[in-house]
Amino acid sequence: MAGVTPVSERLVMLFSCYLDGALSPEELDEVVRALENDEDAIAEFRRMQESRTSVRLLPLLDVPVYLLPGGHLSEQLSAYLDGELATQELPIVTFHLGTCTDCRHEFAELDRSRTAVRALPGLESPEFLDVHREVKKAHRRGLHTAIIVASGAAAVALAFTIGPLSSGPEPTSISINDLQSRHTAIASVPPGGIAVQVTNSP
Amino acid sequence: MTAVRRTVLVGASTLLLVVSLVTPASGSELNDVLAEASYATYTASRLVVSVWGGQTQVSREFVERANGMEMVRRDAGWSMAGNGRAVSMGEEPKGVAFVTHQRGVDSTRYTVIERGKALHMSRPCQIVEVMEGGIVRASFIVDDRSGAILVAEIYDGSGDLFRRTTLSDFRAYRTYEAPTGGSGIPLEVVMPEAANSLPDSLAGYQLVGTFSAPGGSEQGFYADGLFSFSLFVLDGRTVVSGFEEPGLLITGTGVYDLVPTAQAVRLRWQDGSNHFVLVGNLPPDHLTDVLGELPTPEVRGMWARWWQRLFG
């Protein structure tokens, strides 16, 4: 009969359990006896042993979830918005977004959330969360004392001038490179042309 | 009589030849030359050398240009600009995009003269001179096939070379994928606004657009068809970083903080209530003329200088 081997199914199962280290003492005796006397059993055992070794040596396959049937892009969408997607993944994600309504909705929602977060005012972390701040303060304290003593009367005179001004809003800080970037952008609009590239999405 | 006729014939032929070789063209052709150059598709190494206040500024960069977008790689960083958008990768990647329609700029103060054909880097080229009145303001070597300006020389009002831009390792393409870097970088979108305090023209430069700028300031973009600059009018309390160790530009109207690059001049001054920052690629004599029509720098006394030193 095709597919029938001289080794019994029970013995094959015991060999498998032996390789897994899951045999009882009685079962172990049975396996040892078979491997001492039965050449077919020895051949079967070696075949099974080689198969297990080969399987263990196979590289781990990390199949991206979006390549699996019915897979979605949850993790890639965030990287896509951050511009951190690997080059080879970009066309796959773009294509998937073009075909998967669920992912398109999730993408739009994610984009909206990020825009809202970016629009929030900057928050200063509470002092008790900043463990380095106290250390820095300690370092600076000595220097500050020296400066204060040295400046003396000049500091008092300045305080009259600084006082009213320092209570106002913080001055805006702008980098000259940012201003040049703005000039470069507007100068790149061709005469009679329209600048319309306003979206982050390609 | 025969000798006189021969002389007249030879003279007339020479005159015709000269006229045919040196063809003046209208200012609109300057727009054509620049527009064709801006839509050329190529990759190249670009060397820009300019002289400001006796100091030479040099910039070497690799350029990819396609569909009006230009990606510039310099050292470890890169930036990209085109079609109203600019993205830079610095310590903090950022970008800006202008939503506007640029009005046509009257470039009639320039005349284009085609000086003839030449071979440059084994490529057939056209030599073009841009005249401003009686002086040569710019000289271009324009690649015939791509329209790219392979060499651009800009002269100041006294005819001295002021900036030279050279493309080498030049490769033109019929089709080239437009640079797309920075697609994930958040862009600040800027809309045009009505001019608040900016004049319609300054020393031959026309106000092309007005935009809001950071800190409630105002940006005016001026152009004359060949050069352009942006004038930023900032609140007096605004701090502009990058001018910590400036050079000085001294003109008849005052003393200005100067931080030039190879491609652009960057100036800052204060008139008492406002900060002004000017960024542009205009030549020194144009710059002097423009500054002459703007509020002049205040003369700072000892107290102001002390304050500046203490608090920036």
PDB file of C-alpha atoms in Angstrom, chain B residues 51-53 109-110 130-138 154-163 202-205 224 226-227 229 249-253 256 258 265 267 278 280-293:
ATOM      1  CA  VAL B  51      32.066  89.085  -4.049  1.00  0.00           C
ATOM      2  CA  TRP B  52      30.500  91.197  -1.293  1.00  0.00           C
ATOM      3  CA  GLY B  53      32.384  93.968   0.441  1.00  0.00           C
ATOM      4  CA  ARG B 109      14.793  97.852 -18.433  1.00  0.00           C
ATOM      5  CA  TYR B 110      16.760  94.931 -19.844  1.00  0.00           C
ATOM      6  CA  VAL B 130      21.613  91.186 -20.949  1.00  0.00           C
ATOM      7  CA  MET B 131      22.028  94.923 -21.290  1.00  0.00           C
ATOM      8  CA  GLU B 132      20.732  97.468 -18.827  1.00  0.00           C
ATOM      9  CA  GLY B 133      20.896 100.713 -20.729  1.00  0.00           C
ATOM     10  CA  GLY B 134      24.440 100.988 -21.970  1.00  0.00           C
ATOM     11  CA  ILE B 135      26.039  98.508 -19.561  1.00  0.00           C
ATOM     12  CA  VAL B 136      26.266  94.752 -19.676  1.00  0.00           C
ATOM     13  CA  ARG B 137      24.380  93.516 -16.617  1.00  0.00           C
ATOM     14  CA  ALA B 138      24.646  89.776 -17.282  1.00  0.00           C
ATOM     15  CA  ILE B 154      26.490  89.075 -13.272  1.00  0.00           C
ATOM     16  CA  TYR B 155      28.177  92.461 -13.335  1.00  0.00           C
ATOM     17  CA  ASP B 156      27.807  95.415 -11.008  1.00  0.00           C
ATOM     18  CA  GLY B 157      27.140  98.968 -12.133  1.00  0.00           C
ATOM     19  CA  SER B 158      30.796  99.651 -12.886  1.00  0.00           C
ATOM     20  CA  GLY B 159      31.093  96.600 -15.127  1.00  0.00           C
ATOM     21  CA  ASP B 160      33.018  94.449 -12.647  1.00  0.00           C
ATOM     22  CA  LEU B 161      32.131  90.784 -12.319  1.00  0.00           C
ATOM     23  CA  PHE B 162      30.103  90.367  -9.158  1.00  0.00           C
ATOM     24  CA  ARG B 163      28.744  86.814  -9.305  1.00  0.00           C
ATOM     25  CA  LEU B 202      11.542 100.408  -5.332  1.00  0.00           C
ATOM     26  CA  ALA B 203      14.351 101.618  -7.611  1.00  0.00           C
ATOM     27  CA  GLY B 204      12.922  99.871 -10.675  1.00  0.00           C
ATOM     28  CA  TYR B 205      11.779  96.758  -8.802  1.00  0.00           C
ATOM     29  CA  ASP B 224      12.604  93.439 -12.055  1.00  0.00           C
ATOM     30  CA  LEU B 226      16.194  89.491 -13.827  1.00  0.00           C
ATOM     31  CA  PHE B 227      16.782  89.941 -10.098  1.00  0.00           C
ATOM     32  CA  PHE B 229      14.465  90.420  -3.388  1.00  0.00           C
ATOM     33  CA  LEU B 249      27.521  97.416   4.477  1.00  0.00           C
ATOM     34  CA  ILE B 250      28.098 101.139   4.484  1.00  0.00           C
ATOM     35  CA  THR B 251      26.196 103.215   1.967  1.00  0.00           C
ATOM     36  CA  GLY B 252      25.229 106.858   1.735  1.00  0.00           C
ATOM     37  CA  THR B 253      22.079 106.114   3.716  1.00  0.00           C
ATOM     38  CA  TYR B 256      23.593  97.881   7.597  1.00  0.00           C
ATOM     39  CA  LEU B 258      25.401  92.204   6.210  1.00  0.00           C
ATOM     40  CA  VAL B 265      22.706  89.156   0.002  1.00  0.00           C
ATOM     41  CA  LEU B 267      20.777  92.675   5.235  1.00  0.00           C
ATOM     42  CA  LEU B 278      16.247  92.233   2.911  1.00  0.00           C
ATOM     43  CA  GLY B 280      17.775  88.802  -2.569  1.00  0.00           C
ATOM     44  CA  ASN B 281      20.111  88.200  -5.470  1.00  0.00           C
ATOM     45  CA  LEU B 282      20.344  91.791  -6.698  1.00  0.00           C
ATOM     46  CA  PRO B 283      23.727  93.347  -7.552  1.00  0.00           C
ATOM     47  CA  PRO B 284      25.420  95.883  -5.243  1.00  0.00           C
ATOM     48  CA  ASP B 285      24.500  99.030  -7.193  1.00  0.00           C
ATOM     49  CA  HIS B 286      20.832  97.987  -7.385  1.00  0.00           C
ATOM     50  CA  LEU B 287      20.938  97.246  -3.669  1.00  0.00           C
ATOM     51  CA  THR B 288      22.256 100.724  -2.902  1.00  0.00           C
ATOM     52  CA  ASP B 289      19.475 102.266  -5.012  1.00  0.00           C
ATOM     53  CA  VAL B 290      16.816 100.181  -3.261  1.00  0.00           C
ATOM     54  CA  LEU B 291      18.134 101.048   0.202  1.00  0.00           C
ATOM     55  CA  GLY B 292      18.045 104.714  -0.752  1.00  0.00           C
ATOM     56  CA  GLU B 293      14.258 104.483  -1.089  1.00  0.00           C
TER      57      GLU B 293
END
